[in-house]
Amino acid sequence: GSLIGALFAGFAFAVSVFSIPMLLDRRVDALTAMGVSTALVWNNLSPMLAWGAIVLGLFLLSVATGLLGLIVVFPWLGHATWHAYKEIR
């Protein structure tokens, strides 16, 4: 049950964390962007696990505020993810 959910969440995180900014920044196809994102996460596993925990914590805080926290959290995470992508590429 929860192990499968955690694996799915980890996979979704790995394929999307850098692929979305990459698709905005470069002319690449979605599969290439997802593969590069997964490789970048794997090669930087410790900081990416920390980043995933931060994202989860901020999301849980947003849920606790009736999703009103997302008004602040979403733009902040998008901005931070863009800068992380620019630094790691």
mmCIF file of C-alpha atoms in Angstrom:
data_model
loop_
_atom_site.group_PDB
_atom_site.id
_atom_site.type_symbol
_atom_site.label_atom_id
_atom_site.label_comp_id
_atom_site.label_asym_id
_atom_site.label_seq_id
_atom_site.Cartn_x
_atom_site.Cartn_y
_atom_site.Cartn_z
ATOM 1 C CA GLY A 1 0.000 0.000 0.000
ATOM 2 C CA SER A 2 2.055 2.916 1.279
ATOM 3 C CA LEU A 3 5.369 1.570 -0.070
ATOM 4 C CA ILE A 4 3.946 1.512 -3.585
ATOM 5 C CA GLY A 5 2.626 5.039 -3.099
ATOM 6 C CA ALA A 6 6.017 6.225 -1.866
ATOM 7 C CA LEU A 7 7.769 4.614 -4.840
ATOM 8 C CA PHE A 8 5.310 6.215 -7.243
ATOM 9 C CA ALA A 9 5.755 9.616 -5.572
ATOM 10 C CA GLY A 10 9.558 9.253 -5.761
ATOM 11 C CA PHE A 11 9.359 8.333 -9.432
ATOM 12 C CA ALA A 12 7.021 11.236 -10.194
ATOM 13 C CA PHE A 13 9.351 13.606 -8.333
ATOM 14 C CA ALA A 14 12.456 12.311 -10.140
ATOM 15 C CA VAL A 15 11.003 12.597 -13.636
ATOM 16 C CA SER A 16 9.437 16.017 -13.108
ATOM 17 C CA VAL A 17 11.673 18.049 -10.805
ATOM 18 C CA PHE A 18 14.072 19.156 -13.542
ATOM 19 C CA SER A 19 12.167 18.162 -16.680
ATOM 20 C CA ILE A 20 9.547 20.902 -16.370
ATOM 21 C CA PRO A 21 12.097 23.743 -16.134
ATOM 22 C CA MET A 22 14.162 22.075 -18.876
ATOM 23 C CA LEU A 23 11.182 22.015 -21.238
ATOM 24 C CA LEU A 24 10.777 25.751 -20.671
ATOM 25 C CA ASP A 25 14.482 26.462 -21.130
ATOM 26 C CA ARG A 26 15.582 24.228 -24.031
ATOM 27 C CA ARG A 27 14.225 22.591 -27.159
ATOM 28 C CA VAL A 28 14.057 19.010 -25.914
ATOM 29 C CA ASP A 29 11.353 16.390 -26.081
ATOM 30 C CA ALA A 30 9.527 15.279 -22.943
ATOM 31 C CA LEU A 31 11.163 11.831 -22.733
ATOM 32 C CA THR A 32 14.658 13.320 -22.938
ATOM 33 C CA ALA A 33 13.798 15.883 -20.268
ATOM 34 C CA MET A 34 12.395 13.171 -17.984
ATOM 35 C CA GLY A 35 15.474 10.987 -18.491
ATOM 36 C CA VAL A 36 17.848 13.863 -17.765
ATOM 37 C CA SER A 37 15.810 14.829 -14.704
ATOM 38 C CA THR A 38 15.951 11.274 -13.365
ATOM 39 C CA ALA A 39 19.708 11.110 -13.943
ATOM 40 C CA LEU A 40 20.243 14.460 -12.210
ATOM 41 C CA VAL A 41 18.207 13.312 -9.210
ATOM 42 C CA TRP A 42 20.090 10.012 -9.023
ATOM 43 C CA ASN A 43 23.497 11.740 -9.280
ATOM 44 C CA ASN A 44 22.526 14.251 -6.562
ATOM 45 C CA LEU A 45 20.488 11.911 -4.391
ATOM 46 C CA SER A 46 21.163 13.364 -0.922
ATOM 47 C CA PRO A 47 20.263 16.987 -1.702
ATOM 48 C CA MET A 48 17.311 15.850 -3.827
ATOM 49 C CA LEU A 49 15.953 13.706 -0.977
ATOM 50 C CA ALA A 50 16.236 16.781 1.246
ATOM 51 C CA TRP A 51 14.473 18.900 -1.400
ATOM 52 C CA GLY A 52 11.703 16.299 -1.696
ATOM 53 C CA ALA A 53 11.256 16.347 2.088
ATOM 54 C CA ILE A 54 11.035 20.161 2.023
ATOM 55 C CA VAL A 55 8.421 20.033 -0.746
ATOM 56 C CA LEU A 56 6.425 17.428 1.202
ATOM 57 C CA GLY A 57 6.629 19.455 4.409
ATOM 58 C CA LEU A 58 5.480 22.636 2.688
ATOM 59 C CA PHE A 59 2.631 20.785 1.015
ATOM 60 C CA LEU A 60 1.515 19.305 4.348
ATOM 61 C CA LEU A 61 1.611 22.796 5.870
ATOM 62 C CA SER A 62 -0.532 23.999 2.989
ATOM 63 C CA VAL A 63 -3.031 21.197 3.564
ATOM 64 C CA ALA A 64 -3.162 22.146 7.261
ATOM 65 C CA THR A 65 -4.156 25.689 6.264
ATOM 66 C CA GLY A 66 -6.990 24.491 4.043
ATOM 67 C CA LEU A 67 -4.723 24.817 0.977
ATOM 68 C CA LEU A 68 -4.439 28.577 1.478
ATOM 69 C CA GLY A 69 -0.721 28.070 2.064
ATOM 70 C CA LEU A 70 -0.400 27.050 -1.570
ATOM 71 C CA ILE A 71 -0.844 30.717 -2.504
ATOM 72 C CA VAL A 72 2.647 31.277 -1.100
ATOM 73 C CA VAL A 73 4.146 27.798 -1.440
ATOM 74 C CA PHE A 74 3.515 27.169 -5.155
ATOM 75 C CA PRO A 75 5.210 30.308 -6.496
ATOM 76 C CA TRP A 76 8.071 29.939 -4.024
ATOM 77 C CA LEU A 77 8.679 26.303 -4.969
ATOM 78 C CA GLY A 78 8.485 27.140 -8.674
ATOM 79 C CA HIS A 79 11.037 29.909 -8.249
ATOM 80 C CA ALA A 80 13.338 27.761 -6.119
ATOM 81 C CA THR A 81 13.068 24.834 -8.545
ATOM 82 C CA TRP A 82 13.963 27.089 -11.484
ATOM 83 C CA HIS A 83 17.097 28.276 -9.679
ATOM 84 C CA ALA A 84 18.016 24.724 -8.671
ATOM 85 C CA TYR A 85 17.686 23.668 -12.309
ATOM 86 C CA LYS A 86 19.859 26.575 -13.475
ATOM 87 C CA GLU A 87 22.570 25.667 -10.949
ATOM 88 C CA ILE A 88 22.576 21.925 -11.608
ATOM 89 C CA ARG A 89 22.479 21.841 -15.416
#
